Coordinates of C-alpha atoms in Angstrom, one line a residue:
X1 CA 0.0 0.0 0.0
X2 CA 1.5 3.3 -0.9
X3 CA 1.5 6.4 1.0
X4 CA -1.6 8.2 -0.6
X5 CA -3.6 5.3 0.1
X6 CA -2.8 4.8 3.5
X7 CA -3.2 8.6 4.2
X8 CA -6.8 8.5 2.4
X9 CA -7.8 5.7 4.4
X10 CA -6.8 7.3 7.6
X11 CA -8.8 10.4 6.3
X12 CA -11.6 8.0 6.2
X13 CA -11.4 6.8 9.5
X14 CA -11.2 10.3 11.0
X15 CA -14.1 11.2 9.3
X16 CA -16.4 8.6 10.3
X17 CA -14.8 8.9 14.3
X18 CA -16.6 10.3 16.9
X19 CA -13.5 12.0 17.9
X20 CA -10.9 14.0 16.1
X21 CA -7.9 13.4 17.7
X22 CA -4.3 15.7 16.2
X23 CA -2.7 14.6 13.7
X24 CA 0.2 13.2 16.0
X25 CA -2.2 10.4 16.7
X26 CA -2.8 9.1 14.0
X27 CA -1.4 6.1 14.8
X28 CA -0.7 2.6 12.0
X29 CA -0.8 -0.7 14.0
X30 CA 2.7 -1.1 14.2
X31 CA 3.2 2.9 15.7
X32 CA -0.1 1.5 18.4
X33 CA 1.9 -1.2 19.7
X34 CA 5.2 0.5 20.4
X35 CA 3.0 3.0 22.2
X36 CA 1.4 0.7 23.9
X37 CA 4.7 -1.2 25.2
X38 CA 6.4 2.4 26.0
X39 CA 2.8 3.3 27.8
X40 CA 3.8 0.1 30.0
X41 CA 7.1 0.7 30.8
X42 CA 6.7 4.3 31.7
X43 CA 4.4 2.8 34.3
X44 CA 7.3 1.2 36.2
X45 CA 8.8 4.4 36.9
X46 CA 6.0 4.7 39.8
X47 CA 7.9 2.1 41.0
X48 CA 11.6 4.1 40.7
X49 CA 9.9 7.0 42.3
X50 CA 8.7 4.8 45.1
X51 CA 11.9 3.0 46.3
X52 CA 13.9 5.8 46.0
X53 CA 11.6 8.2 47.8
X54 CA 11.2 5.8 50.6
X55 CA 14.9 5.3 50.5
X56 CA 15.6 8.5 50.7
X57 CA 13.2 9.4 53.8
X58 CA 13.3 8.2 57.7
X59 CA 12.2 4.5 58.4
X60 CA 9.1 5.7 59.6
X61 CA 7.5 7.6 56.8
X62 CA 8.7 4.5 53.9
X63 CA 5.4 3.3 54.0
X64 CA 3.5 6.7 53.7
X65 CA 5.5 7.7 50.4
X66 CA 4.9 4.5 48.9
X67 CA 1.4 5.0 50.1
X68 CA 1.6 8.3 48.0
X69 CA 2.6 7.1 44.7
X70 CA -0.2 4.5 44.9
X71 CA -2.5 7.5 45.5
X72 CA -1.2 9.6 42.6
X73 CA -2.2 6.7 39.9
X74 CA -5.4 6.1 41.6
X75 CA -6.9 9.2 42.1
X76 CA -4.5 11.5 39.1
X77 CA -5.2 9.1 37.1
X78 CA -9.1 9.0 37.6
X79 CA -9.1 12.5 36.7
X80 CA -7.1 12.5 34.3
X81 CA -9.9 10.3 32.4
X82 CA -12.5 12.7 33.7
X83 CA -11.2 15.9 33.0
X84 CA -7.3 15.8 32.6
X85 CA -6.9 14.6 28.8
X86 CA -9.9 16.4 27.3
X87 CA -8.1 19.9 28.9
X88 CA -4.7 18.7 27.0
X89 CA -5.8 17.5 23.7
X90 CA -9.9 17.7 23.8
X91 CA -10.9 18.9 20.6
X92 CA -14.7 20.5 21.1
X93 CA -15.4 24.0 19.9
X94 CA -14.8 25.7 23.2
X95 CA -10.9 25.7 23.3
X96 CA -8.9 27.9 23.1
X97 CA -4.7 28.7 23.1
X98 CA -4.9 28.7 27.0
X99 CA -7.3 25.2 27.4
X100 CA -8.6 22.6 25.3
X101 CA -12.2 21.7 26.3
X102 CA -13.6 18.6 25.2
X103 CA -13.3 14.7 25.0
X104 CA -14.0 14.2 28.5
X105 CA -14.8 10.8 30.1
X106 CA -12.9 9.1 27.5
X107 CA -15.1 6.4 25.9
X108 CA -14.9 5.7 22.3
X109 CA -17.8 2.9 21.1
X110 CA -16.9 -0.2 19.6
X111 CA -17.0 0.7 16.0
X112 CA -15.4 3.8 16.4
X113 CA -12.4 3.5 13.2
X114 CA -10.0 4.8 15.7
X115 CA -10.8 3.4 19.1
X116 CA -7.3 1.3 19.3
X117 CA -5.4 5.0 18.7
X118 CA -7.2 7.0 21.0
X119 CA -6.8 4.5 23.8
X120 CA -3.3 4.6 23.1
X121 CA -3.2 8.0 22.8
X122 CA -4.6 8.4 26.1
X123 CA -2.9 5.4 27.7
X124 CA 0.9 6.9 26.8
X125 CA -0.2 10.5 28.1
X126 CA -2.0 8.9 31.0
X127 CA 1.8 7.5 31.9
X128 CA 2.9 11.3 31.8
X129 CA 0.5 12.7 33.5
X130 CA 0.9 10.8 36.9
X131 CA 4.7 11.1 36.6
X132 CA 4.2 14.4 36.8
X133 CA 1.8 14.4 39.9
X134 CA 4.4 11.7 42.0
X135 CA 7.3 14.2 41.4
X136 CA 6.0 16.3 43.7
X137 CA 5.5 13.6 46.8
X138 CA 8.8 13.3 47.4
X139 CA 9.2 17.0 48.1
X140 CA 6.3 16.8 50.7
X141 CA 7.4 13.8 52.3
X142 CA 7.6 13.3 56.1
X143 CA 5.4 16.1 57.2
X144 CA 2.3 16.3 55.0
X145 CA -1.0 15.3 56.1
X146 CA -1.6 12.0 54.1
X147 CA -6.0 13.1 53.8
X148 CA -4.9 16.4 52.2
X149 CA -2.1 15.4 49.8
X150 CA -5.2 12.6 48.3
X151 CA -7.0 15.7 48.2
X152 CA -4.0 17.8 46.1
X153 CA -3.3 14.5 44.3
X154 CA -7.1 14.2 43.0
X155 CA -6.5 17.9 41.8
X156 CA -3.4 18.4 41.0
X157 CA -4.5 17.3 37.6
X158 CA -5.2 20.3 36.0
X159 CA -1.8 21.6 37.1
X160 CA -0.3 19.3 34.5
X161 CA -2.7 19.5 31.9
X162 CA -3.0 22.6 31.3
X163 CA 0.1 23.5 30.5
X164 CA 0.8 20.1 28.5
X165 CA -2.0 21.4 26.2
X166 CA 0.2 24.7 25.7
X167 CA 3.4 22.7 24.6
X168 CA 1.7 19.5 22.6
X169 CA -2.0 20.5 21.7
X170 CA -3.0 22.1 18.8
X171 CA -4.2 24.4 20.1
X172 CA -1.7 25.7 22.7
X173 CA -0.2 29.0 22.3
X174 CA 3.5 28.0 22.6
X175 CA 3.1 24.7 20.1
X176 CA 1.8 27.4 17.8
X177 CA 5.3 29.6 18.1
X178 CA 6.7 26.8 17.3
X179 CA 8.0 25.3 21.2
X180 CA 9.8 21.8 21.1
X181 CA 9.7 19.5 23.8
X182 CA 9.7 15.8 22.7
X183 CA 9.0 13.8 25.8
X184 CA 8.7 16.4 28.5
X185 CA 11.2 18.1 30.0
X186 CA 8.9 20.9 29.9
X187 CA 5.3 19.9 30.7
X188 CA 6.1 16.7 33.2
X189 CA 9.6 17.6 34.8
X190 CA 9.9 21.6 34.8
X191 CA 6.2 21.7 36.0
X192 CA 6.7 19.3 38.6
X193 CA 10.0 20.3 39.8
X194 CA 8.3 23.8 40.2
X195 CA 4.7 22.4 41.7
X196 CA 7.6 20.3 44.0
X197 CA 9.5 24.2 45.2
X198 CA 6.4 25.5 45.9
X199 CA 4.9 22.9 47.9
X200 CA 8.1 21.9 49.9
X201 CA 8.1 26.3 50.6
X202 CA 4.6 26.1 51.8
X203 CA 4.7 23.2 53.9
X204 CA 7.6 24.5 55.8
X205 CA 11.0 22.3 56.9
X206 CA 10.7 19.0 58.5
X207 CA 11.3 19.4 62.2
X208 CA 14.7 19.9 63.6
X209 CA 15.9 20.1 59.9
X210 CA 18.3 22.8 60.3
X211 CA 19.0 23.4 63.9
X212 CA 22.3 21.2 63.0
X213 CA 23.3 23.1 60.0
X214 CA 22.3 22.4 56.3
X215 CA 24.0 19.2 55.7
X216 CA 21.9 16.4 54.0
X217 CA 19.7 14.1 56.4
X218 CA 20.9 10.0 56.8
X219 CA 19.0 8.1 53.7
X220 CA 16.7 5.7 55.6
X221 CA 17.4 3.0 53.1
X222 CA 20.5 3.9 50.7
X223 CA 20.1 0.7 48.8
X224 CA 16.3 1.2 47.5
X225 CA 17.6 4.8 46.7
X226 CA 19.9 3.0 44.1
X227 CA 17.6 0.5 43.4
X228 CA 15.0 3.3 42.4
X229 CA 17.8 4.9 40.0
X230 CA 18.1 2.1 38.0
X231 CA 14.0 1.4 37.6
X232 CA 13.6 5.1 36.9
X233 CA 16.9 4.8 34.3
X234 CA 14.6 1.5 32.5
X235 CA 12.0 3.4 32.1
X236 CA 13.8 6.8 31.0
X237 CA 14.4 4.7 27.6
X238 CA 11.0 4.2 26.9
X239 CA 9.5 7.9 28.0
X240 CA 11.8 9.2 25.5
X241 CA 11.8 6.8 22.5
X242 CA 8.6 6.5 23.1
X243 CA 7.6 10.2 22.1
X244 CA 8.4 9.6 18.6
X245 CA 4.8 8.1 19.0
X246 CA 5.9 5.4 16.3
X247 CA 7.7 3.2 14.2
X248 CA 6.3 3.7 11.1
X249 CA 8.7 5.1 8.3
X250 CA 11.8 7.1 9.7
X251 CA 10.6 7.7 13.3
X252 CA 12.0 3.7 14.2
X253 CA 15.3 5.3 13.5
X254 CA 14.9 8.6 15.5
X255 CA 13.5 6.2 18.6
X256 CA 16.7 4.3 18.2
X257 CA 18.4 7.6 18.4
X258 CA 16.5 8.6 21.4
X259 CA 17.2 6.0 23.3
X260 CA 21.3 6.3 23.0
X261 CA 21.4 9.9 23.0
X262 CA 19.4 9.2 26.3
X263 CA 22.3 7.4 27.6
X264 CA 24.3 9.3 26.6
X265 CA 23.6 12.4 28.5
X266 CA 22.9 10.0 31.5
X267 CA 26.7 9.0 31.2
X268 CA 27.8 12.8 31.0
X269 CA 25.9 13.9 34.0
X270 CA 27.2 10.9 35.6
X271 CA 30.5 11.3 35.0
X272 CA 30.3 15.0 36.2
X273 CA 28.3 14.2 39.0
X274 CA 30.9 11.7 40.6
X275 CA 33.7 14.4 40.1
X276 CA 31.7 17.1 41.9
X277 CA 31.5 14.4 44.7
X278 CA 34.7 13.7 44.8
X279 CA 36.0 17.4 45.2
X280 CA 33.4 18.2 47.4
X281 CA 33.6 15.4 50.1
X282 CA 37.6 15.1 50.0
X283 CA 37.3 11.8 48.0
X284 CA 34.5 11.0 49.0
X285 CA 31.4 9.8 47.3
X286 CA 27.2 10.9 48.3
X287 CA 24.5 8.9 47.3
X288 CA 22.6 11.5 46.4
X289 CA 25.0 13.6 44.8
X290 CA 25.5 10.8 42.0
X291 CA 21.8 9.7 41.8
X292 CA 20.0 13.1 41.8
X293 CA 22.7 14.0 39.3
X294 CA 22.1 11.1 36.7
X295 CA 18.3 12.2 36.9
X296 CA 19.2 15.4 36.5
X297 CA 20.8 14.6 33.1
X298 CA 18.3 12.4 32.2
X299 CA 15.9 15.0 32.7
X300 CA 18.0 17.4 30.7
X301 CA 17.9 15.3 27.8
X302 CA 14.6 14.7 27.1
X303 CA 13.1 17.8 25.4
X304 CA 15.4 17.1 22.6
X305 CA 16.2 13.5 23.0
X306 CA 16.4 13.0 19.2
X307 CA 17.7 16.2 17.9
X308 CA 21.3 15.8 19.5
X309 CA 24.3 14.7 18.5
X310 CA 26.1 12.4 20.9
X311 CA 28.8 14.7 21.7
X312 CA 26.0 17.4 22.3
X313 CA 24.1 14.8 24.4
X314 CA 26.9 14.3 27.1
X315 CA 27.4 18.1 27.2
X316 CA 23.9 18.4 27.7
X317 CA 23.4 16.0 30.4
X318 CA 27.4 17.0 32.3
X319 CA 25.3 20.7 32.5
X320 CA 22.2 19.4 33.9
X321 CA 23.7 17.1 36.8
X322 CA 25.6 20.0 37.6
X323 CA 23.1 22.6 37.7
X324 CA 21.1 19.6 39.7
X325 CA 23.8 19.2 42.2
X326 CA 24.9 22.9 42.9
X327 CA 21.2 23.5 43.3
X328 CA 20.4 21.2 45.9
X329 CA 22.5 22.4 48.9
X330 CA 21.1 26.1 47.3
X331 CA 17.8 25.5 47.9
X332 CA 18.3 24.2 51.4
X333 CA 20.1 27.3 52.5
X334 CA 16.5 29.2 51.5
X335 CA 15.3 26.8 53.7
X336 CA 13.4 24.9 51.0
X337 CA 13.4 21.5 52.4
X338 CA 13.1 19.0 49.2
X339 CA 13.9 15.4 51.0
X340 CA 14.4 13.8 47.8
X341 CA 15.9 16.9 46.0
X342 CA 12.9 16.7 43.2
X343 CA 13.2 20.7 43.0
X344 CA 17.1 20.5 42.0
X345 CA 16.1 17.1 39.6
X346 CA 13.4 18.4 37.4
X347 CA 12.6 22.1 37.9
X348 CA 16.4 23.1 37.2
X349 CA 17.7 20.3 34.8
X350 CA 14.1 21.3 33.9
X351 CA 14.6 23.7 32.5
X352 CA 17.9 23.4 31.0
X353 CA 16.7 21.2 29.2
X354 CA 14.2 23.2 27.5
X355 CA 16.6 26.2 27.1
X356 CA 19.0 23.3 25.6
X357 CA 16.9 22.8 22.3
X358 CA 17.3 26.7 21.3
X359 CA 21.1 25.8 21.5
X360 CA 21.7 22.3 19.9
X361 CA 18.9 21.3 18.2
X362 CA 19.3 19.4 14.4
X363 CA 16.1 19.5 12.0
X364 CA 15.1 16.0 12.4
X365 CA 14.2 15.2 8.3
X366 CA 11.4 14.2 7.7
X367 CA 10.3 14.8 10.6
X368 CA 8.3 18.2 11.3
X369 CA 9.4 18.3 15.1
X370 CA 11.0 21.5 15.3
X371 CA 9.1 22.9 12.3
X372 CA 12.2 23.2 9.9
X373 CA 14.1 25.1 12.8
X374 CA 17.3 24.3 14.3
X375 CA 19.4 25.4 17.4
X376 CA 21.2 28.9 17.7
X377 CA 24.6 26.4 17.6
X378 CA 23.3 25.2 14.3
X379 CA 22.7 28.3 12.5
X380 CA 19.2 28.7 13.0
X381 CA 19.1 32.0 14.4
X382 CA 17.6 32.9 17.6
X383 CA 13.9 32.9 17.0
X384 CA 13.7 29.0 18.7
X385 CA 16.1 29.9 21.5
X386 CA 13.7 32.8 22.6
X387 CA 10.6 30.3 22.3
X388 CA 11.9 27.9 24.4
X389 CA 13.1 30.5 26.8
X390 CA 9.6 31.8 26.6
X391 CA 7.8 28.1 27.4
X392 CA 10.3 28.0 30.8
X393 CA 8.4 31.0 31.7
X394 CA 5.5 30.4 31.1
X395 CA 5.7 26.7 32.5
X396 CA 7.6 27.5 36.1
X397 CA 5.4 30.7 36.8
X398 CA 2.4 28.3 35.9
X399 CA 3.7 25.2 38.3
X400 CA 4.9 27.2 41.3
X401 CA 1.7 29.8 41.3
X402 CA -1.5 27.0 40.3
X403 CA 0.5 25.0 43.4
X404 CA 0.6 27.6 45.7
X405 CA -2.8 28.2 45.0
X406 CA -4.1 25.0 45.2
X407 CA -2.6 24.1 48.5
X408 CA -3.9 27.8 49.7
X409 CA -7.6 26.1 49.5
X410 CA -6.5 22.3 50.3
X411 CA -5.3 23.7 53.6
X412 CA -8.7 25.9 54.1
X413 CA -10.6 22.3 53.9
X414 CA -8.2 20.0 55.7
X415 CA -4.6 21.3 57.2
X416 CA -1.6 20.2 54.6
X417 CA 0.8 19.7 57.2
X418 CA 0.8 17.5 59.9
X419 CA 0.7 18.0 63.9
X420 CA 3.8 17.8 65.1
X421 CA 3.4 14.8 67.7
X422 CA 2.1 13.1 64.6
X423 CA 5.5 14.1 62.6
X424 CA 7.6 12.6 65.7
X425 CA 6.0 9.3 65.4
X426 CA 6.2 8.8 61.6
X427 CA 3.1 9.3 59.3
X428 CA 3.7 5.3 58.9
X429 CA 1.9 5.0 62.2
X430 CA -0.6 7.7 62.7
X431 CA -1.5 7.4 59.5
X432 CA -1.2 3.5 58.2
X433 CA -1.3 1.7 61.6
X434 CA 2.1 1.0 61.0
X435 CA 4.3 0.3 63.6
X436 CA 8.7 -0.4 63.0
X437 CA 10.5 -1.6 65.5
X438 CA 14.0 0.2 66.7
X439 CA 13.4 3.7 65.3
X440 CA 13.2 5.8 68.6
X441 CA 9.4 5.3 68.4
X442 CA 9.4 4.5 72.6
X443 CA 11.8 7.7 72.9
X444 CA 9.0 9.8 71.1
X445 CA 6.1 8.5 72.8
X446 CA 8.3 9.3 76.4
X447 CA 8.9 12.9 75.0
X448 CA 5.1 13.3 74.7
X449 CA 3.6 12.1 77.6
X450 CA 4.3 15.2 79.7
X451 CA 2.5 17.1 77.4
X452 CA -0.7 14.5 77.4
X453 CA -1.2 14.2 73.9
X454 CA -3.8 11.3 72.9
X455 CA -2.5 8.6 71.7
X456 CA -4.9 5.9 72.0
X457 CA -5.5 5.7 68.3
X458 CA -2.1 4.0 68.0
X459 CA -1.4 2.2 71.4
X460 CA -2.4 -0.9 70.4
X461 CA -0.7 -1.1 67.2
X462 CA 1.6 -4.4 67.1
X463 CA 5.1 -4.0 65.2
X464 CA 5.4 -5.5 61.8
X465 CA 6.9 -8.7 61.1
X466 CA 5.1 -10.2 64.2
X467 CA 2.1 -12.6 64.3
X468 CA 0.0 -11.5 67.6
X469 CA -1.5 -14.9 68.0
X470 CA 1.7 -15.8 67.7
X471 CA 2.9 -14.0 70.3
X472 CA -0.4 -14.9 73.2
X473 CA 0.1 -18.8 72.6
X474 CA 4.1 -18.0 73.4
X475 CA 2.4 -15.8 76.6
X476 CA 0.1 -18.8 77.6
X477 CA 3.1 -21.3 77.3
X478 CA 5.3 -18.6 79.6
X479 CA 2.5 -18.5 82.2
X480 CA 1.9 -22.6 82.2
X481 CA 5.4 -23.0 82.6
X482 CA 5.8 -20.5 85.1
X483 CA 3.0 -22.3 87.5
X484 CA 4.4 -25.2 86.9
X485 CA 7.8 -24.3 88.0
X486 CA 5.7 -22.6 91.4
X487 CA 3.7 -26.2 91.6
X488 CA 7.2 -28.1 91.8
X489 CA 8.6 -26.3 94.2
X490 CA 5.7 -26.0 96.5
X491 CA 5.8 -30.1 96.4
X492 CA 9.5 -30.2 97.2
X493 CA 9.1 -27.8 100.0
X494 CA 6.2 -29.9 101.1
X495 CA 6.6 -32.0 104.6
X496 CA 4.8 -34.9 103.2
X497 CA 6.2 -36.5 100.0
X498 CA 4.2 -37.6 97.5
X499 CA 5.5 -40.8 95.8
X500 CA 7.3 -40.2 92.8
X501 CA 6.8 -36.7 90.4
X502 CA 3.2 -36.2 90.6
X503 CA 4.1 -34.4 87.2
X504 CA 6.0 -37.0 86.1
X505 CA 8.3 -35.1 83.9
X506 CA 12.1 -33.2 85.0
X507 CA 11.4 -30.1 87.2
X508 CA 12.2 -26.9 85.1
X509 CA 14.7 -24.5 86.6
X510 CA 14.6 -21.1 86.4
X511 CA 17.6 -20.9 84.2
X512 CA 15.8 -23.0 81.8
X513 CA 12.8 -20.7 81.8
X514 CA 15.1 -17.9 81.0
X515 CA 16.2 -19.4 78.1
X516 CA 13.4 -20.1 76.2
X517 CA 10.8 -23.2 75.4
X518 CA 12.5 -24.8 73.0
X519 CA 13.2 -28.3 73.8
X520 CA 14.9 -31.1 71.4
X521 CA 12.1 -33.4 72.6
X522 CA 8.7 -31.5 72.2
X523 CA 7.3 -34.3 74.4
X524 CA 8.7 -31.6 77.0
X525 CA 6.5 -28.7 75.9
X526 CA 3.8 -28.0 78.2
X527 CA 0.4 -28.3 76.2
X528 CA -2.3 -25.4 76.7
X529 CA -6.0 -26.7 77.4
X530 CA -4.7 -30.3 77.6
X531 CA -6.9 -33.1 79.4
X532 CA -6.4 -33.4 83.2
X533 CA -5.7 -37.2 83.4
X534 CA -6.9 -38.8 86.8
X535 CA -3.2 -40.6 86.6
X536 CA -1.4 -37.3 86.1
X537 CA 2.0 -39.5 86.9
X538 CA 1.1 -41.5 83.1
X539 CA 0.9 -37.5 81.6
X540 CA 3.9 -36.5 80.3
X541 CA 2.4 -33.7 78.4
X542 CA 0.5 -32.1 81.1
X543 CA 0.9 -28.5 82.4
X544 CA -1.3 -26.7 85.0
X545 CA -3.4 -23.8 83.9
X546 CA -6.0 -21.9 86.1

């Protein structure tokens, strides 16, 4: 089939859709399955954001953040079904260059000529959009109330879409100057690095944070902080070569190209990132200094991930983990307390790496990415540099000032930041029932008891990794033992005799109490809620219990 026929037929299928979808949809079976696959993958960066978020918090506010990323799929993406793609991309008769109104509550009929490419359409932005929404929990971590961030995570919706429909709808203002952003760096990591500053301002430092200076808190789990990396690294390939939206005729080769160019700059900003370390600590090497500084090239790459060459790529991503990693202890020393760093991460490599396609972006023939434009570096003037400069405007005043708003009226319905007793006992128990063992937990509740705060929602809360019934049978055993040891020695003490061990079985010592109830006989164990026998000296199982 040549091309005119396969463009006629599509025309065909548009016409007789319920929906018109842009153009960039338009999707052949083999372009619907790679999104599909990418759509997939991009999904198990929830679970990179999850381990190393809860790595990089206290013990006893793991659970909470992981509790967090769970919420941001469930409720974001609910909305972004109801409202959240049909504010992007919907295409009624009431949108405008600010929103797109229309295609809400997603729902094309069987019959529909392109129900497979709108599901995948919405599926692969769907993976964006609560990406964006679980940047920001890491910035709020260890001191939000868990009710009012499901409140800010049902909303925060609209704090993404918006401003996606600017960059990749038709009808956004910036996509009609001609603004480039291939997978993002923009619209998901700019936005929620800013949504992340703003929140982490508003909520206020983490108790105690900086009575000890400005030096970075202990990781409460260093290795699921690395283990996070790497799940978030996975799926970095496919949220990049993934935006080509396709395989079909030359975008397999500019996916290819994404996805090395995306290593690439991950290598660069590596590479850079491990230096700074090294100079900084005295030979030395932080966690977080090399993590937050291969994200930070990652996120650097990905508004151009196909337009670079690969020299330009580790440029690009050596600038971005260092702008991540200088920015970090910056932001602390305003007293922005970011636990994970997300502010440094995507809001500055953010927006670097918008800034970055003004500089060094090729013309990707045939491709109509950049509109027949290229970089300033390139010789394409400076009419792209000063359209991308315009987007990070646009896109950080929109992120930090619809945040700030939001959690303005959040807080008006339910208070965004937890009480303090609440924060000194870890969200994982006030708010999951949740109770670790060896975490200072008995040293916090001693702290509050002068001050009588209630805490009979949590007191009888049993640590994890313990089985309560468990524990009562080893009680009952204790106790039985115990009377049987007081039995004994009331018999020995005794002035008449009896014949023989009316127990007939060795008398326990205390010593052997002490040590436990394990015996290598478990004839020997005394047996709760046994039969008395009226020949208790033929019993060798029997124990007395009241």
């Amino acid at each position: 089939m040549d091309n005119a026929t396969a463009s006629a037929l599509k025309g065909i299928g548009r016409n007789h859709s319920n929906y018109v979808i842009p153009g960039l949809y338009d999707l052949s079976t083999e372009d619907t399955n790679w999104v599909l696959t990418s759509s997939f993958i991009i999904f198990t960066m929830q679970t990179g954001f999850g381990m190393l978020e809860s790595g990089c918090v206290s013990i006893k506010n793991e659970v909470n953040i992981m509790m967090k990323n769970v919420i941001d799929i469930v409720l974001g993406g609910f909305t972004y079904w109801l409202f959240g793609y049909g504010m992007s991309f919907g295409r009624g008769p009431l949108s405008n260059p600010f929103i797109a109104i229309g295609d809400f509550l997603l729902d094309p009929p069987v019959g529909d000529a392109l129900m497979g490419q709108i599901f995948a359409a919405f599926l692969f932005q769907l993976s964006f959009a609560t990406t964006a929404t679980t940047i920001v929990s890491g910035a709020m971590a260890e001191r939000c109330n868990f009710k009012a961030y499901c409140l800010f995570s049902f909303l925060n919706t609209a704090v993404y879409c918006i401003p996606a429909g600017w960059v990749w709808g038709e009808h956004g203002f910036l996509n009609k100057l001609g603004a480039v952003d291939i997978a993002g760096s923009g619209p998901v990591h700019l936005i929620g690095g800013a949504s992340a500053f703003a929140s982490a301002a508003m909520l206020g430092p983490r108790l105690g944070r900086y009575s000890e200076g400005f030096d970075p808190l202990p990781l409460g789990n260093p290795v699921n902080a690395c283990m996070g990396l790497f799940v978030l690294w996975w799926g970095w390939l496919a949220f990049n070569s993934g935006s080509t939206y396709g395989v079909s005729g030359a975008k397999w080769q500019y996916a290819a190209r994404a996805a090395v160019m995306t290593m690439m700059g991950s290598f660069g900003g590596g590479f850079t990132s491990s230096i700074y370390s090294f100079w900084r600590h005295d030979g030395g090497m932080d966690i977080m200094d090399l993590i937050n500084g291969v994200l930070g090239s990652l996120v650097s790459i990905t508004a151009g991930c196909f337009l670079y060459r690969a020299w330009e790529a580790l440029i690009i991503g050596a600038i971005g983990s260092l702008l991540c990693v200088l920015a970090m202890p910056l932001f602390d020393r305003m007293g922005v307390d970011d636990p994970v760093g997300a502010s440094a991460v995507h809001g500055v490599s953010g927006i670097w790496g918008v800034i970055a396609v003004g500089l060094f972006a090729d013309n990707p023939i045939p491709l109509d990415t950049t509109n027949g434009r290229m970089g300033l570096f390139k010789g394409g003037g400076w009419y792209l540099l000063g359209i991308q400069t315009l987007s990070v405007l646009c896109l950080a005043s929109w992120g930090i000032c619809s945040t700030f708003l939001l959690l303005y009226v959040i807080n008006k319905i339910i208070p965004i930041r937890m009480d303090p007793h609440e924060e000194l006992l870890g969200a994982d128990l006030t708010e999951h029932r949740i109770r670790h063992s060896q975490i200072g937990l008995s040293r916090a509740i001693s702290a509050l008891a002068p001050i009588k705060v209630d805490l009979k929602n949590i007191a009888g809360v049993q640590p994890i990794g313990i089985n309560p019934g468990h524990e009562r049978s080893i009680d009952q055993l204790r106790a039985a033992d115990d009377k049987l040891y007081q039995w004994q020695s009331y018999l020995e003490q005794s002035p008449v005799k009896p014949p023989g061990n009316v127990f007939s079985r060795r008398p326990l010592t205390r010593e052997g109490i002490s040590e436990g109830f394990y015996r290598p006989n478990n004839n020997e164990f005394p047996v709760i809620g046994a039969t008395i026998s009226h020949e208790l000296d033929k019993d060798p199982n029997f124990a007395w219990v009241d």
